[in-house]
Amino acid sequence: MNQSEVSELFKKNKALLNGHFLLSSGLHSDTYFQSALILQHPKEAEKLARELVKQINEKGIKIDAVVSPAMGGIIIGHEVARALVVRAVFTERVDGKVTLRRGFSIGKNEKIIVVEDVITTGLSTKEVIDSITPLGANVVAVASLVDRSAGKVDFGVTRFSLLSLDVKSYKAQECPLCKDGSAAVKPGSRK
């Protein structure tokens, strides 16, 4: 799949929204990618995951496990893990801190790919990396369906995305949509 095909898939599933949005990062934007509307369809989720895995395999990166942030990364992380034939675990936010729960563990020097649905500032992905590195994880790559930063966010490892765009986002006090009197809506998962 090329970027145009991925973009069309988002549009077809009404997962590419236009309006005034409060992103999980706290920033405002006129564009929102609601990946859940695509990932609710197992065949679409499988197809997208296989496209990410194709990129990973082309680089020859060995992966032992996939770690994703809850909520947005869980489905695509699981599908990527299934395509790689490795395990999938996810982190959760507990008292404001990202952590592994539910008996999940990471082995020392285990090669990890962090898989997310959408990256804007990279905060969720960085929090996942910061939570598993002290456990001995060797984070070797990051993957996402959408990279709203067009590759500007640096995780210090190889990264993959199916759709890489420079989507404008604004601090609330600088948001032109707010200045025009529009109220932002929050369709994301982080509170």
PDB file of C-alpha atoms in Angstrom:
ATOM      1  CA  MET A   1       0.000   0.000   0.000  1.00  0.00           C
ATOM      2  CA  ASN A   2       1.237   3.481  -0.769  1.00  0.00           C
ATOM      3  CA  GLN A   3       0.398   6.593   1.248  1.00  0.00           C
ATOM      4  CA  SER A   4      -2.455   7.522  -1.068  1.00  0.00           C
ATOM      5  CA  GLU A   5      -4.084   4.106  -0.568  1.00  0.00           C
ATOM      6  CA  VAL A   6      -3.734   4.370   3.217  1.00  0.00           C
ATOM      7  CA  SER A   7      -5.243   7.862   3.148  1.00  0.00           C
ATOM      8  CA  GLU A   8      -8.142   6.581   1.034  1.00  0.00           C
ATOM      9  CA  LEU A   9      -8.704   3.746   3.520  1.00  0.00           C
ATOM     10  CA  PHE A  10      -9.002   6.311   6.334  1.00  0.00           C
ATOM     11  CA  LYS A  11     -11.459   8.361   4.251  1.00  0.00           C
ATOM     12  CA  LYS A  12     -13.497   5.299   3.232  1.00  0.00           C
ATOM     13  CA  ASN A  13     -13.895   4.314   6.893  1.00  0.00           C
ATOM     14  CA  LYS A  14     -14.717   7.903   7.944  1.00  0.00           C
ATOM     15  CA  ALA A  15     -11.568   7.768  10.095  1.00  0.00           C
ATOM     16  CA  LEU A  16     -10.028  10.969   8.707  1.00  0.00           C
ATOM     17  CA  LEU A  17     -11.965  13.752  10.395  1.00  0.00           C
ATOM     18  CA  ASN A  18     -11.957  17.481   9.795  1.00  0.00           C
ATOM     19  CA  GLY A  19     -13.093  20.008  12.396  1.00  0.00           C
ATOM     20  CA  HIS A  20     -11.568  21.349  15.622  1.00  0.00           C
ATOM     21  CA  PHE A  21      -9.967  18.706  17.807  1.00  0.00           C
ATOM     22  CA  LEU A  22      -8.172  18.524  21.138  1.00  0.00           C
ATOM     23  CA  LEU A  23      -5.494  15.878  20.611  1.00  0.00           C
ATOM     24  CA  SER A  24      -4.173  13.514  23.296  1.00  0.00           C
ATOM     25  CA  SER A  25      -1.010  15.632  23.300  1.00  0.00           C
ATOM     26  CA  GLY A  26      -3.029  18.671  24.430  1.00  0.00           C
ATOM     27  CA  LEU A  27      -2.535  20.351  21.061  1.00  0.00           C
ATOM     28  CA  HIS A  28      -5.377  21.484  18.798  1.00  0.00           C
ATOM     29  CA  SER A  29      -5.767  20.547  15.133  1.00  0.00           C
ATOM     30  CA  ASP A  30      -8.275  20.708  12.301  1.00  0.00           C
ATOM     31  CA  THR A  31      -7.445  17.096  11.346  1.00  0.00           C
ATOM     32  CA  TYR A  32      -7.979  13.928  13.382  1.00  0.00           C
ATOM     33  CA  PHE A  33      -7.181  10.305  12.546  1.00  0.00           C
ATOM     34  CA  GLN A  34      -9.661   8.017  14.324  1.00  0.00           C
ATOM     35  CA  SER A  35      -7.862   4.717  13.675  1.00  0.00           C
ATOM     36  CA  ALA A  36     -10.396   2.767  15.736  1.00  0.00           C
ATOM     37  CA  LEU A  37     -12.909   3.181  12.911  1.00  0.00           C
ATOM     38  CA  ILE A  38     -10.613   1.204  10.595  1.00  0.00           C
ATOM     39  CA  LEU A  39      -9.226  -1.187  13.191  1.00  0.00           C
ATOM     40  CA  GLN A  40     -12.742  -2.306  14.179  1.00  0.00           C
ATOM     41  CA  HIS A  41     -12.646  -4.304  10.937  1.00  0.00           C
ATOM     42  CA  PRO A  42     -10.285  -7.277  11.456  1.00  0.00           C
ATOM     43  CA  LYS A  43      -9.470  -7.663   7.751  1.00  0.00           C
ATOM     44  CA  GLU A  44      -8.458  -3.990   7.490  1.00  0.00           C
ATOM     45  CA  ALA A  45      -6.402  -4.218  10.702  1.00  0.00           C
ATOM     46  CA  GLU A  46      -4.668  -7.335   9.391  1.00  0.00           C
ATOM     47  CA  LYS A  47      -3.926  -5.674   6.032  1.00  0.00           C
ATOM     48  CA  LEU A  48      -2.429  -2.567   7.676  1.00  0.00           C
ATOM     49  CA  ALA A  49      -0.332  -4.665  10.056  1.00  0.00           C
ATOM     50  CA  ARG A  50       1.012  -6.763   7.207  1.00  0.00           C
ATOM     51  CA  GLU A  51       2.065  -3.570   5.418  1.00  0.00           C
ATOM     52  CA  LEU A  52       3.987  -2.421   8.513  1.00  0.00           C
ATOM     53  CA  VAL A  53       5.582  -5.862   8.873  1.00  0.00           C
ATOM     54  CA  LYS A  54       6.614  -5.778   5.212  1.00  0.00           C
ATOM     55  CA  GLN A  55       8.584  -2.566   5.962  1.00  0.00           C
ATOM     56  CA  ILE A  56      10.108  -4.129   9.104  1.00  0.00           C
ATOM     57  CA  ASN A  57      11.137  -7.287   7.250  1.00  0.00           C
ATOM     58  CA  GLU A  58      12.693  -5.256   4.424  1.00  0.00           C
ATOM     59  CA  LYS A  59      15.053  -3.730   7.015  1.00  0.00           C
ATOM     60  CA  GLY A  60      15.848  -7.164   8.449  1.00  0.00           C
ATOM     61  CA  ILE A  61      15.077  -6.113  12.020  1.00  0.00           C
ATOM     62  CA  LYS A  62      14.610  -9.011  14.431  1.00  0.00           C
ATOM     63  CA  ILE A  63      11.730  -8.515  16.880  1.00  0.00           C
ATOM     64  CA  ASP A  64      10.989 -10.582  19.994  1.00  0.00           C
ATOM     65  CA  ALA A  65       7.846  -8.752  21.134  1.00  0.00           C
ATOM     66  CA  VAL A  66       5.539  -5.838  20.380  1.00  0.00           C
ATOM     67  CA  VAL A  67       4.663  -3.309  23.077  1.00  0.00           C
ATOM     68  CA  SER A  68       1.871  -0.787  22.521  1.00  0.00           C
ATOM     69  CA  PRO A  69       0.270   1.959  24.565  1.00  0.00           C
ATOM     70  CA  ALA A  70      -3.357   1.501  25.611  1.00  0.00           C
ATOM     71  CA  MET A  71      -5.800   2.317  24.075  1.00  0.00           C
ATOM     72  CA  GLY A  72      -4.955   3.344  20.523  1.00  0.00           C
ATOM     73  CA  GLY A  73      -2.036   0.998  19.985  1.00  0.00           C
ATOM     74  CA  ILE A  74      -3.523  -2.236  21.304  1.00  0.00           C
ATOM     75  CA  ILE A  75      -5.295  -3.514  18.176  1.00  0.00           C
ATOM     76  CA  ILE A  76      -2.617  -2.583  15.638  1.00  0.00           C
ATOM     77  CA  GLY A  77       0.096  -3.783  18.034  1.00  0.00           C
ATOM     78  CA  HIS A  78      -1.626  -7.152  18.355  1.00  0.00           C
ATOM     79  CA  GLU A  79      -2.014  -7.456  14.590  1.00  0.00           C
ATOM     80  CA  VAL A  80       1.650  -6.566  13.981  1.00  0.00           C
ATOM     81  CA  ALA A  81       2.680  -9.153  16.591  1.00  0.00           C
ATOM     82  CA  ARG A  82       0.483 -11.756  14.946  1.00  0.00           C
ATOM     83  CA  ALA A  83       2.058 -11.060  11.540  1.00  0.00           C
ATOM     84  CA  LEU A  84       5.554 -11.220  13.095  1.00  0.00           C
ATOM     85  CA  VAL A  85       4.596 -14.353  15.097  1.00  0.00           C
ATOM     86  CA  VAL A  86       5.731 -12.779  18.396  1.00  0.00           C
ATOM     87  CA  ARG A  87       3.880 -11.809  21.554  1.00  0.00           C
ATOM     88  CA  ALA A  88       1.987  -8.563  22.025  1.00  0.00           C
ATOM     89  CA  VAL A  89       1.760  -6.695  25.317  1.00  0.00           C
ATOM     90  CA  PHE A  90       0.525  -3.243  26.178  1.00  0.00           C
ATOM     91  CA  THR A  91       1.178  -0.551  28.723  1.00  0.00           C
ATOM     92  CA  GLU A  92      -1.426   1.332  30.724  1.00  0.00           C
ATOM     93  CA  ARG A  93      -1.467   4.635  32.547  1.00  0.00           C
ATOM     94  CA  VAL A  94      -1.740   4.161  36.318  1.00  0.00           C
ATOM     95  CA  ASP A  95      -1.840   7.297  38.475  1.00  0.00           C
ATOM     96  CA  GLY A  96      -0.428   9.255  35.528  1.00  0.00           C
ATOM     97  CA  LYS A  97       2.481   6.860  34.944  1.00  0.00           C
ATOM     98  CA  VAL A  98       2.802   4.452  32.013  1.00  0.00           C
ATOM     99  CA  THR A  99       3.480   0.899  33.166  1.00  0.00           C
ATOM    100  CA  LEU A 100       3.117  -2.775  32.299  1.00  0.00           C
ATOM    101  CA  ARG A 101       0.304  -4.474  34.226  1.00  0.00           C
ATOM    102  CA  ARG A 102      -1.788  -7.664  34.040  1.00  0.00           C
ATOM    103  CA  GLY A 103       1.268  -9.868  34.610  1.00  0.00           C
ATOM    104  CA  PHE A 104       3.022  -8.687  31.429  1.00  0.00           C
ATOM    105  CA  SER A 105       6.804  -8.715  31.578  1.00  0.00           C
ATOM    106  CA  ILE A 106       9.761  -7.951  29.338  1.00  0.00           C
ATOM    107  CA  GLY A 107      12.842 -10.165  29.269  1.00  0.00           C
ATOM    108  CA  LYS A 108      16.308  -8.663  29.595  1.00  0.00           C
ATOM    109  CA  ASN A 109      17.648  -7.645  26.150  1.00  0.00           C
ATOM    110  CA  GLU A 110      14.391  -8.637  24.482  1.00  0.00           C
ATOM    111  CA  LYS A 111      14.182  -6.851  21.105  1.00  0.00           C
ATOM    112  CA  ILE A 112      11.059  -4.696  21.190  1.00  0.00           C
ATOM    113  CA  ILE A 113       9.148  -2.709  18.607  1.00  0.00           C
ATOM    114  CA  VAL A 114       6.753  -0.111  20.013  1.00  0.00           C
ATOM    115  CA  VAL A 115       3.633   0.030  17.847  1.00  0.00           C
ATOM    116  CA  GLU A 116       1.187   2.947  17.976  1.00  0.00           C
ATOM    117  CA  ASP A 117      -1.775   3.973  15.856  1.00  0.00           C
ATOM    118  CA  VAL A 118      -1.004   7.705  15.468  1.00  0.00           C
ATOM    119  CA  ILE A 119       2.085   9.721  16.408  1.00  0.00           C
ATOM    120  CA  THR A 120       1.810  13.483  16.830  1.00  0.00           C
ATOM    121  CA  THR A 121       4.385  14.617  19.397  1.00  0.00           C
ATOM    122  CA  GLY A 122       5.570  11.098  20.222  1.00  0.00           C
ATOM    123  CA  LEU A 123       4.730  11.479  23.916  1.00  0.00           C
ATOM    124  CA  SER A 124       2.871   8.155  24.306  1.00  0.00           C
ATOM    125  CA  THR A 125       5.564   6.274  22.417  1.00  0.00           C
ATOM    126  CA  LYS A 126       8.341   7.897  24.470  1.00  0.00           C
ATOM    127  CA  GLU A 127       6.473   7.048  27.682  1.00  0.00           C
ATOM    128  CA  VAL A 128       6.263   3.401  26.597  1.00  0.00           C
ATOM    129  CA  ILE A 129       9.985   3.344  25.770  1.00  0.00           C
ATOM    130  CA  ASP A 130      10.831   4.997  29.107  1.00  0.00           C
ATOM    131  CA  SER A 131       8.674   2.491  31.000  1.00  0.00           C
ATOM    132  CA  ILE A 132      10.187  -0.675  29.489  1.00  0.00           C
ATOM    133  CA  THR A 133      13.851   0.297  29.063  1.00  0.00           C
ATOM    134  CA  PRO A 134      14.547   0.031  32.831  1.00  0.00           C
ATOM    135  CA  LEU A 135      13.144  -3.524  32.649  1.00  0.00           C
ATOM    136  CA  GLY A 136      15.958  -4.497  30.282  1.00  0.00           C
ATOM    137  CA  ALA A 137      14.066  -4.067  27.011  1.00  0.00           C
ATOM    138  CA  ASN A 138      16.080  -3.315  23.893  1.00  0.00           C
ATOM    139  CA  VAL A 139      13.778  -1.053  21.867  1.00  0.00           C
ATOM    140  CA  VAL A 140      14.931  -1.510  18.268  1.00  0.00           C
ATOM    141  CA  ALA A 141      12.135   0.222  16.345  1.00  0.00           C
ATOM    142  CA  VAL A 142       8.923   2.235  16.467  1.00  0.00           C
ATOM    143  CA  ALA A 143       5.993   1.784  14.087  1.00  0.00           C
ATOM    144  CA  SER A 144       2.725   3.621  13.562  1.00  0.00           C
ATOM    145  CA  LEU A 145      -0.116   3.696  11.103  1.00  0.00           C
ATOM    146  CA  VAL A 146       0.082   7.491  10.917  1.00  0.00           C
ATOM    147  CA  ASP A 147       2.932   9.865  11.670  1.00  0.00           C
ATOM    148  CA  ARG A 148       1.471  13.376  11.910  1.00  0.00           C
ATOM    149  CA  SER A 149       4.982  14.817  12.430  1.00  0.00           C
ATOM    150  CA  ALA A 150       6.286  13.737   8.999  1.00  0.00           C
ATOM    151  CA  GLY A 151       9.261  12.059  10.678  1.00  0.00           C
ATOM    152  CA  LYS A 152      10.247  15.024  12.849  1.00  0.00           C
ATOM    153  CA  VAL A 153       9.856  13.167  16.150  1.00  0.00           C
ATOM    154  CA  ASP A 154      13.083  11.301  16.928  1.00  0.00           C
ATOM    155  CA  PHE A 155      12.957   8.149  19.044  1.00  0.00           C
ATOM    156  CA  GLY A 156      16.603   7.235  18.488  1.00  0.00           C
ATOM    157  CA  VAL A 157      15.632   4.010  16.695  1.00  0.00           C
ATOM    158  CA  THR A 158      14.410   2.976  13.243  1.00  0.00           C
ATOM    159  CA  ARG A 159      10.815   3.978  12.648  1.00  0.00           C
ATOM    160  CA  PHE A 160       8.099   2.908  10.281  1.00  0.00           C
ATOM    161  CA  SER A 161       4.748   4.395   9.317  1.00  0.00           C
ATOM    162  CA  LEU A 162       2.225   3.823   6.580  1.00  0.00           C
ATOM    163  CA  LEU A 163       1.135   7.446   6.319  1.00  0.00           C
ATOM    164  CA  SER A 164       3.566  10.269   7.087  1.00  0.00           C
ATOM    165  CA  LEU A 165       2.157  13.786   6.902  1.00  0.00           C
ATOM    166  CA  ASP A 166       2.980  17.194   8.307  1.00  0.00           C
ATOM    167  CA  VAL A 167      -0.400  17.895   9.915  1.00  0.00           C
ATOM    168  CA  LYS A 168      -0.625  21.278  11.611  1.00  0.00           C
ATOM    169  CA  SER A 169      -1.300  21.359  15.321  1.00  0.00           C
ATOM    170  CA  TYR A 170      -1.345  24.294  17.703  1.00  0.00           C
ATOM    171  CA  LYS A 171      -1.014  25.127  21.368  1.00  0.00           C
ATOM    172  CA  ALA A 172      -4.454  26.159  22.658  1.00  0.00           C
ATOM    173  CA  GLN A 173      -3.446  29.803  23.117  1.00  0.00           C
ATOM    174  CA  GLU A 174      -2.195  29.931  19.492  1.00  0.00           C
ATOM    175  CA  CYS A 175      -5.016  27.967  17.855  1.00  0.00           C
ATOM    176  CA  PRO A 176      -6.625  29.885  14.966  1.00  0.00           C
ATOM    177  CA  LEU A 177      -9.780  27.770  15.328  1.00  0.00           C
ATOM    178  CA  CYS A 178     -10.176  28.864  18.964  1.00  0.00           C
ATOM    179  CA  LYS A 179      -9.582  32.475  17.917  1.00  0.00           C
ATOM    180  CA  ASP A 180     -12.438  32.071  15.426  1.00  0.00           C
ATOM    181  CA  GLY A 181     -14.722  31.013  18.316  1.00  0.00           C
ATOM    182  CA  SER A 182     -14.811  27.287  17.607  1.00  0.00           C
ATOM    183  CA  ALA A 183     -14.720  24.829  20.533  1.00  0.00           C
ATOM    184  CA  ALA A 184     -12.375  21.835  20.340  1.00  0.00           C
ATOM    185  CA  VAL A 185     -13.770  18.324  20.738  1.00  0.00           C
ATOM    186  CA  LYS A 186     -11.748  15.445  22.200  1.00  0.00           C
ATOM    187  CA  PRO A 187     -12.312  12.196  20.307  1.00  0.00           C
ATOM    188  CA  GLY A 188      -9.135  10.478  21.630  1.00  0.00           C
ATOM    189  CA  SER A 189      -8.545   8.028  24.461  1.00  0.00           C
ATOM    190  CA  ARG A 190      -6.199   9.807  26.885  1.00  0.00           C
ATOM    191  CA  LYS A 191      -7.839  11.817  29.663  1.00  0.00           C
TER     192      LYS A 191
END
